[in-house]
CSV table of C-alpha atoms and ligand atoms in Angstrom, one decimal:
chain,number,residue,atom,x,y,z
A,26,UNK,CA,21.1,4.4,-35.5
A,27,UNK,CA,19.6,5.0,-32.1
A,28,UNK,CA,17.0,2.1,-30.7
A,29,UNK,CA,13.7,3.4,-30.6
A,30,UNK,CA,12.7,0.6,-28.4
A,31,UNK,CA,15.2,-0.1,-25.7
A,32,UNK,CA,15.1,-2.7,-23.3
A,33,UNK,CA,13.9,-1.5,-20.2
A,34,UNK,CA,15.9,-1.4,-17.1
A,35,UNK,CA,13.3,-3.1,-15.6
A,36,UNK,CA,14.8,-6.2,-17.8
A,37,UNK,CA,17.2,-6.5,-14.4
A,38,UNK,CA,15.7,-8.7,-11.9
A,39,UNK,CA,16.9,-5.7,-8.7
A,40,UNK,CA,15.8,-2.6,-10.9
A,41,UNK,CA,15.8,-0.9,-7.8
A,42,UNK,CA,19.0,-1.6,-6.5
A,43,UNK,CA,20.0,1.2,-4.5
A,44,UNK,CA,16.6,2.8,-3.9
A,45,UNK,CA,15.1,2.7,-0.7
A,46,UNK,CA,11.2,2.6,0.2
A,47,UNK,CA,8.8,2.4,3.2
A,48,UNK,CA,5.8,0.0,3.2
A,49,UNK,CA,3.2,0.6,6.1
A,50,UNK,CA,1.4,-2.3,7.1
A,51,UNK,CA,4.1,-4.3,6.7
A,52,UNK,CA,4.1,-7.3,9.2
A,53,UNK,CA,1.7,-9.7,7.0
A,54,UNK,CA,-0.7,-9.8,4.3
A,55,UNK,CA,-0.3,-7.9,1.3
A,56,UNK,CA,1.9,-5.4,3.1
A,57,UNK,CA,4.4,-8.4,3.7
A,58,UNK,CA,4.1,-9.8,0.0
A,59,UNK,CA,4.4,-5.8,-1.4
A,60,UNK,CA,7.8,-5.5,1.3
A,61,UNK,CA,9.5,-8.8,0.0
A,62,UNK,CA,8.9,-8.0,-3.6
A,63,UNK,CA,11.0,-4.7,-3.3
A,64,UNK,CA,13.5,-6.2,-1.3
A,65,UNK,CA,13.8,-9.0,-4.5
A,66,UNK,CA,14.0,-6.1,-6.9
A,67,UNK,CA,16.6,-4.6,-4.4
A,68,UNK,CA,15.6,-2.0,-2.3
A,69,UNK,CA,16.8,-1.4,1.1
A,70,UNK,CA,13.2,-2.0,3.0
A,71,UNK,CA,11.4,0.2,6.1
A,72,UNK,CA,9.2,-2.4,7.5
A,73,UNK,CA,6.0,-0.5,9.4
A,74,UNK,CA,3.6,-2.1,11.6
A,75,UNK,CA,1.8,-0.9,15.4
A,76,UNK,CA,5.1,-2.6,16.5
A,77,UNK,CA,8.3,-2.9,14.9
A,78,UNK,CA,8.1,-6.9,16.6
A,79,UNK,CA,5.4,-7.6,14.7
A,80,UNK,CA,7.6,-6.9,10.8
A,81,UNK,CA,10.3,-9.3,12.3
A,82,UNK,CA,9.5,-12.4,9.4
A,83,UNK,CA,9.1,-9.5,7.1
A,84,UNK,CA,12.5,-8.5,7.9
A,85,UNK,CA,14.0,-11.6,7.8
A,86,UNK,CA,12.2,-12.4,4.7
A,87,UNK,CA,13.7,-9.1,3.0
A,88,UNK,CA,17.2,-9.9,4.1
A,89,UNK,CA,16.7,-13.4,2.5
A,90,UNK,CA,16.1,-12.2,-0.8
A,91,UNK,CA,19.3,-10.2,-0.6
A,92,UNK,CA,18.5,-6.8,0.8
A,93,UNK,CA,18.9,-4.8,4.1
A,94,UNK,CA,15.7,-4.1,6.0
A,95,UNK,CA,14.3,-2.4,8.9
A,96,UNK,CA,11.7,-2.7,11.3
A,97,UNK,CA,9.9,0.5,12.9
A,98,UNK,CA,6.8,0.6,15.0
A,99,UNK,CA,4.0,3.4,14.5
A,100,UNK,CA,0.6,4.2,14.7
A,101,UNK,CA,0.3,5.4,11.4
A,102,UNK,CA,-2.3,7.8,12.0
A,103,UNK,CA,-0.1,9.7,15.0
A,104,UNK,CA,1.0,12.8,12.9
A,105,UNK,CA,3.9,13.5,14.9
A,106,UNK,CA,5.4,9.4,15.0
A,107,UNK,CA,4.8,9.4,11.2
A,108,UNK,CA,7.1,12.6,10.9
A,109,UNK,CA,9.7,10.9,13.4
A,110,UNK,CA,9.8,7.6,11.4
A,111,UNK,CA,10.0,9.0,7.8
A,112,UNK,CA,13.0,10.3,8.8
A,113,UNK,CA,14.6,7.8,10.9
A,114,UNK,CA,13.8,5.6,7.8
A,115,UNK,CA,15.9,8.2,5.8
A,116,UNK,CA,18.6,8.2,8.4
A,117,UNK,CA,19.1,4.4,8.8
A,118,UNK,CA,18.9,3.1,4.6
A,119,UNK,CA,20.5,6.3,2.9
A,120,UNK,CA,17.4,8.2,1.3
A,121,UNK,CA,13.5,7.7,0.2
A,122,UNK,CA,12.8,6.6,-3.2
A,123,UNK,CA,9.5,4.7,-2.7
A,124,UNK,CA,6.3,5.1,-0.3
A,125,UNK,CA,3.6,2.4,-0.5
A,126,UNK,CA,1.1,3.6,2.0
A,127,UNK,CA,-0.8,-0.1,2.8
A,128,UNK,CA,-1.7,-0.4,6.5
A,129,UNK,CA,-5.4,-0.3,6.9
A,130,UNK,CA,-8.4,-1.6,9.2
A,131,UNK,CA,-11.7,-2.8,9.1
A,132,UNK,CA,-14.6,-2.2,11.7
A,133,UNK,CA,-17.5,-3.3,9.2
A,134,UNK,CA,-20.8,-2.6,10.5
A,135,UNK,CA,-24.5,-2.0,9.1
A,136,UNK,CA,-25.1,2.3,9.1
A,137,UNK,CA,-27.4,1.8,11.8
A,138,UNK,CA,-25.1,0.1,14.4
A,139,UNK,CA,-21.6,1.9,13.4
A,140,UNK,CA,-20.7,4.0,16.2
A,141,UNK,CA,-18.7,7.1,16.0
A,142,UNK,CA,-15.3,5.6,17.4
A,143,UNK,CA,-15.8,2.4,14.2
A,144,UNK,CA,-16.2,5.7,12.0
A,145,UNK,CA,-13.3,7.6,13.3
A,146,UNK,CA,-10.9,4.6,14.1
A,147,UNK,CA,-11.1,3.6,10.2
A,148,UNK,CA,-10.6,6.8,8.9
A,149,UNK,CA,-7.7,7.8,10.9
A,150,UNK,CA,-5.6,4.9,9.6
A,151,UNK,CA,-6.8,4.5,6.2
A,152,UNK,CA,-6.7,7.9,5.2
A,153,UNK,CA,-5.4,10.1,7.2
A,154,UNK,CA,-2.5,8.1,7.9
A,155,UNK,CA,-1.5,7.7,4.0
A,156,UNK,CA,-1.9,11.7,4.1
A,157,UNK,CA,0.4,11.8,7.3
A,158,UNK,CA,3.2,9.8,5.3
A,159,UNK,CA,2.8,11.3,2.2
A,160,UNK,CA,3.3,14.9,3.7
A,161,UNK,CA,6.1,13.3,5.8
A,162,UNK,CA,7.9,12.1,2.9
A,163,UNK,CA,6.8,14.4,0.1
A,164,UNK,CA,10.4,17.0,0.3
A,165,UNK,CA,12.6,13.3,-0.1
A,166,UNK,CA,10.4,11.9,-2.3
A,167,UNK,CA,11.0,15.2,-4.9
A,168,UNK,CA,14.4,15.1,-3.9
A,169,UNK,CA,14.7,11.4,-5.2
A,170,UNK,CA,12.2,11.7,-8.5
A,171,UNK,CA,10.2,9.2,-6.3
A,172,UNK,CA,7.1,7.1,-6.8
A,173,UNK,CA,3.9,6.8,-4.3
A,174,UNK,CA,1.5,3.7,-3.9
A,175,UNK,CA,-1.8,4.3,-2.0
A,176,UNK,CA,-3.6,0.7,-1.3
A,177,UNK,CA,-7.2,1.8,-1.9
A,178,UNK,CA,-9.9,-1.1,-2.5
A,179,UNK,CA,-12.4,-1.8,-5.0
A,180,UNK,CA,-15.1,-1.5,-2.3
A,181,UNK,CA,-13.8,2.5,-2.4
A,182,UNK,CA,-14.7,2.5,-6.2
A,183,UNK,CA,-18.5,0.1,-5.9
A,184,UNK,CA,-19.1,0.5,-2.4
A,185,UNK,CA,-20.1,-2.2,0.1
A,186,UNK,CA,-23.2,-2.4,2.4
A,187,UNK,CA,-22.1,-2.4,6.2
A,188,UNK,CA,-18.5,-1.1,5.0
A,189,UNK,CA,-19.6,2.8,4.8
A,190,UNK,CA,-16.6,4.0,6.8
A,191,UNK,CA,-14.3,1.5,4.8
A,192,UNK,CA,-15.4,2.1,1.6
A,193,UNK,CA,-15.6,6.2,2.1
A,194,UNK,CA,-11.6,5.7,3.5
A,195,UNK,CA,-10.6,3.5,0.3
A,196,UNK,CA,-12.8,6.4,-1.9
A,197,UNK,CA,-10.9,9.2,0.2
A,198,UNK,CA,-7.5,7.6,-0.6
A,199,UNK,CA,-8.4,7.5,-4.6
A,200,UNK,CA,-8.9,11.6,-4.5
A,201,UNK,CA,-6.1,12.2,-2.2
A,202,UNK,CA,-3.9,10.3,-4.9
A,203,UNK,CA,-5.0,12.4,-7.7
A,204,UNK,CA,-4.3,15.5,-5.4
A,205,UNK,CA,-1.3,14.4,-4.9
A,206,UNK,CA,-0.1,13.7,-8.0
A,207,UNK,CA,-1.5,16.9,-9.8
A,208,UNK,CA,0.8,18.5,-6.7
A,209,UNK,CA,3.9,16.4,-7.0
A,210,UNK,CA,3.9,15.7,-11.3
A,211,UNK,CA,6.1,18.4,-11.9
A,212,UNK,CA,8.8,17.5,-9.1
A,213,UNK,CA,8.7,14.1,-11.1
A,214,UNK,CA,7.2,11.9,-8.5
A,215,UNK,CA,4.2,9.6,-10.2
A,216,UNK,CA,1.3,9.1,-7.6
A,217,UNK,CA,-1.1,6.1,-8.0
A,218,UNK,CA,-3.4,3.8,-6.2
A,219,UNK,CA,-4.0,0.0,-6.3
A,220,UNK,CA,-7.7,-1.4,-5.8
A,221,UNK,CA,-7.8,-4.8,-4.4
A,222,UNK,CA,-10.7,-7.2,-4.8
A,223,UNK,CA,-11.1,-9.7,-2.6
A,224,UNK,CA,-7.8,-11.0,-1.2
A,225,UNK,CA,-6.7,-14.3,0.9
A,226,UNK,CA,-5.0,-12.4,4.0
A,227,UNK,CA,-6.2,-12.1,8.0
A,228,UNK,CA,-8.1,-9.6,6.8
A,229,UNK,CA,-10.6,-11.3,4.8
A,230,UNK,CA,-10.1,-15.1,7.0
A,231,UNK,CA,-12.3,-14.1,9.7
A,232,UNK,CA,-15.2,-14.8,6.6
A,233,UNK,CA,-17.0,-18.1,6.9
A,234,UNK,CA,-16.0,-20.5,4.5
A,235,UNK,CA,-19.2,-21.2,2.5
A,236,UNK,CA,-19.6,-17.1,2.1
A,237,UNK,CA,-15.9,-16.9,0.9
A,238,UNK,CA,-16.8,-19.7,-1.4
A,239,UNK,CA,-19.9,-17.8,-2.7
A,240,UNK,CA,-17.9,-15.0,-3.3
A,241,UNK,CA,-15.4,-16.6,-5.1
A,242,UNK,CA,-17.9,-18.0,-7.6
A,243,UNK,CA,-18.7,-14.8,-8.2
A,244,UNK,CA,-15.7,-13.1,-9.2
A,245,UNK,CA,-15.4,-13.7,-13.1
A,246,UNK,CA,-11.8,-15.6,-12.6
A,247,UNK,CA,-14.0,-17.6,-9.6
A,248,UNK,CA,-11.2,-17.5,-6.8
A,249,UNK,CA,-10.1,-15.0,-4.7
A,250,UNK,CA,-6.5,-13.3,-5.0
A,251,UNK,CA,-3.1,-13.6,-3.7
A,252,UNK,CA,-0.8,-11.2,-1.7
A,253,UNK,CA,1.7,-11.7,-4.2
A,254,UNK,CA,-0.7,-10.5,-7.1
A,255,UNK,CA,-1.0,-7.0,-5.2
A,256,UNK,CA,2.7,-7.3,-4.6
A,257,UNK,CA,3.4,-7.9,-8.3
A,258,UNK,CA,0.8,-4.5,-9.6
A,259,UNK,CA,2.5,-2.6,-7.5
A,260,UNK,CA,6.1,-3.8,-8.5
A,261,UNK,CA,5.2,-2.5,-12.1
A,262,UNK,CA,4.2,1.3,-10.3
A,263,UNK,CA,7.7,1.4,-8.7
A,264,UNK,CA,9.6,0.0,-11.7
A,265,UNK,CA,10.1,1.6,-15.3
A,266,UNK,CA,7.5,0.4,-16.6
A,267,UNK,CA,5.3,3.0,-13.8
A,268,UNK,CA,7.8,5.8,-15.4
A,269,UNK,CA,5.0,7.5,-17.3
A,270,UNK,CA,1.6,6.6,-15.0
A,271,UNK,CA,0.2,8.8,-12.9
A,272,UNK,CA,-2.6,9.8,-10.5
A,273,UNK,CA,-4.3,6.2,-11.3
A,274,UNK,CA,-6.2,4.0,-9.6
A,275,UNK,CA,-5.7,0.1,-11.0
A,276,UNK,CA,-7.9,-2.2,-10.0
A,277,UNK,CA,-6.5,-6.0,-9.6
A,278,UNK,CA,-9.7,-7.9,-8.5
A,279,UNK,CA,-10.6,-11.0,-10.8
A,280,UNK,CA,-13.2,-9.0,-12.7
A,281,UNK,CA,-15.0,-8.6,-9.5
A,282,UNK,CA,-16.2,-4.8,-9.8
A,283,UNK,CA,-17.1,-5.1,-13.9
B,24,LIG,P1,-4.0,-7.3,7.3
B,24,LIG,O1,-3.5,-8.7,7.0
B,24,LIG,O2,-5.1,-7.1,8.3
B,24,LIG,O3,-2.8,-6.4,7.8
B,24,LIG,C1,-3.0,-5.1,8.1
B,24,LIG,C2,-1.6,-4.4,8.3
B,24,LIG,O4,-1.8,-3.0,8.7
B,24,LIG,C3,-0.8,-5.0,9.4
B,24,LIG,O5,0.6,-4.9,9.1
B,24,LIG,C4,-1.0,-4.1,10.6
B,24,LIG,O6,0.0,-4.1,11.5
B,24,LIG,C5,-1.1,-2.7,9.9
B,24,LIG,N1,-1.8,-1.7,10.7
B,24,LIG,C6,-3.1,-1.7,11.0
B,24,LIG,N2,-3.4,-0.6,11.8
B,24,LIG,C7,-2.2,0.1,11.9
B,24,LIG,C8,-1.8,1.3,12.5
B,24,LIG,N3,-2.7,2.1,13.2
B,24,LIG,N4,-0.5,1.7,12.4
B,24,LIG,C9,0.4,1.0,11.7
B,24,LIG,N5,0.1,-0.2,11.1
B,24,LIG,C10,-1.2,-0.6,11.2
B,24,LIG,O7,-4.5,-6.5,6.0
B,24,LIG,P2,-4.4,-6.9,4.4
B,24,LIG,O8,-5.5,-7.7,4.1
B,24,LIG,O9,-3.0,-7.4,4.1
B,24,LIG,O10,-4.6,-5.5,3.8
B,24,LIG,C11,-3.6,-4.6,3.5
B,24,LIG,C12,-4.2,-3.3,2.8
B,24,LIG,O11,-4.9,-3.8,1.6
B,24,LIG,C13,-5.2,-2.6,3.7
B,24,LIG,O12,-5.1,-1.2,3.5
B,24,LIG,C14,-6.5,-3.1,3.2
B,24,LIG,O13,-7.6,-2.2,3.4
B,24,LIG,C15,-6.2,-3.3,1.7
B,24,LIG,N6,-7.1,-4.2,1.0
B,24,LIG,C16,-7.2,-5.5,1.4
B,24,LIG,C17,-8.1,-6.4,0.8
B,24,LIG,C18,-8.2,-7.8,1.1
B,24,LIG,O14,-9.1,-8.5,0.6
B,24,LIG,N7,-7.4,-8.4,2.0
B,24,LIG,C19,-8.9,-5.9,-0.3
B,24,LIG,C20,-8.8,-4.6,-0.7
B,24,LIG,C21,-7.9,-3.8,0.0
B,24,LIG,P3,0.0,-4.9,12.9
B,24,LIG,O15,0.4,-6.3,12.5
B,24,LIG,O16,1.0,-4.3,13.8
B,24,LIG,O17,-1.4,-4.9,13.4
C-alpha cells in the first residue's frame, strides 16, 4: 500500500545537500543569518556583499556549519558585474539551485527633502538589482528546477511616511516576483518574496532606543524580530515544504502590518 503521507525530505537536517545558492547582501544582518542557515541545511554558499572582504565571518561561519562557501564582491545594481558573478558563482560551487535576492538600502527621507540621487540610489539596489540577478540566473535556475527568494518589506505592502523610495522598491520587488513566477512556473522554478517587519540588524540600530521601544510595544508579539526568524521563512521556501508555493509574498512581522 503506497504512503499517502510521506515524510518529507525536508525531515533531513542538510535537505539541500548538494544544491548550491547565492545570497546578496550577505556580509551581516539577515543576509548573514539567511547564508548560514543554507550552509546548515547543506548548500555550497555564494556570499555577496559591495566587497567580497566584507562576507569574510559569513564565510567562515558557512564553513563552520559544514559547507563550502565563497565570497564575491559586487554592486548589485551594475548589470554587467551581476552577469559576471552569477556565473563565476556557477563555475566555482558546481551549479545554481537557489537565489535569495536580500541586499538592500535605506536613504529615508520626508517627500519634500528626498532628492533625486536618495530616489535613484534606493531603487537601483532594491529593485533593479534583484531584477539584474534574477535575469542573470534565470537559464541555471530552469536548468536546476530552482527556487527564488526576493526580501521585500512590510513597509512595501502598508507603506511608511519618509520611506517613499523604500517602500515603492519593497512594493516593486512584490510585482516583479509575481512576474517572475507566472514566467518561470512552468520551467519548475517557484518564485516568492519574504516581508520583514521590523528586524534587530544595522539597519534598524541607527533608531533611538525609546522609538525602537515604542515600536516594539506596538507590534502585537511587542518585540522586534530576529535575523534568524527571516532566515528560518525563508529556509521553508527553499526546502520541500516551498515545493508547491509560488509567486507569494509572506509576511513575518509580529502582527505588525494586521
Ligand atoms: P543591513 O544589515 O544594512 O545589510 C545590508 C546588506 O546589503 C549588506 O550585506 C550590504 O553589503 C548589502 N548591500 C547594500 N548595498 C549593496 C550593493 N549595492 N551591492 C551589494 N550589496 C549591497 O540590512 P538588513 O537589515 O540585514 O536587511 C537585509 C534586507 O532585508 C534588505 O533588503 C532590507 O531592506 C530588508 N528588510 C530589513 C528589515 C529590518 O528591519 N532590518 C525589515 C524589512 C526588510 P556591505 O556590507 O558590503 O555594505
Amino acid at each position: 500500500m503506497s504512503d499517502s503521507n510521506p515524510e518529507p525530505a525536508s525531515a533531513s537536517p542538510r535537505f539541500l545537500e548538494g544544491q548550491v545558492a547565492i545570497v546578496t547582501g550577505a556580509s551581516r544582518g539577515i543576509g548573514r543569518a539567511i547564508a548560514v542557515q543554507l550552509a546548515r541545511r547543506g548548500a555550497s554558499v555564494a556570499c555577496i556583499a559591495t566587497s567580497a572582504d566584507n562576507c569574510a565571518q559569513t564565510v567562515a561561519e558557512c564553513e563552520a556549519a559544514g559547507s563550502r562557501a565563497i565570497a564575491l564582491g559586487c554592486d548589485v545594481s551594475k548589470t554587467e558585474d551581476v552577469a559576471a558573478r552569477v556565473k563565476e558563482a556557477q563555475e566555482e560551487l558546481g551549479g545554481l539551485d537557489i537565489l535569495v535576492n536580500n541586499a538592500g538600502v535605506t536613504r529615508d527621507q520626508i517627500l519634500l527633502r528626498m532628492t533625486e540621487d536618495d530616489f535613484d540610489q534606493v531603487i537601483s539596489v532594491n529593485l533593479k538589482g534583484a531584477w539584474n540577478f534574477i535575469r542573470a540566473a534565470a537559464r541555471p535556475l530552469m536548468k536546476s528546477h530552482g527556487r527564488i527568494v526576493n526580501i521585500s518589506s512590510v513597509v512595501g505592502l502598508i507603506g511608511n511616511a519618509g520611506q517613499a523610495n523604500y517602500a515603492a522598491s519593497k512594493a516593486g520587488l512584490i510585482g516583479l516576483t509575481k512576474s517572475v513566477a507566472k514566467e518561470l512556473a512552468s520551467r519548475g522554478v517557484c518564485v516568492n518574496a519574504v516581508a520583514p517587519g521590523f528586524i534587530e540588524t544595522d539597519m534598524t540600530a541607527e533608531m533611538p532606543e525609546a522609538a525602537a521601544n515604542e515600536l516594539a510595544a506596538s507590534i502585537p508579539l511587542k518585540r522586534i524580530g530576529t535575523p534568524a526568524e527571516i532566515a528560518h521563512v525563508v529556509d521553508y521556501l527553499v526546502g520541500p515544504g516551498g515545493a508547491y508555493v509560488t509567486g507569494q509574498t509572506l509576511v513575518v512581522d509580529g502582527g505588525l502590518s494586521l
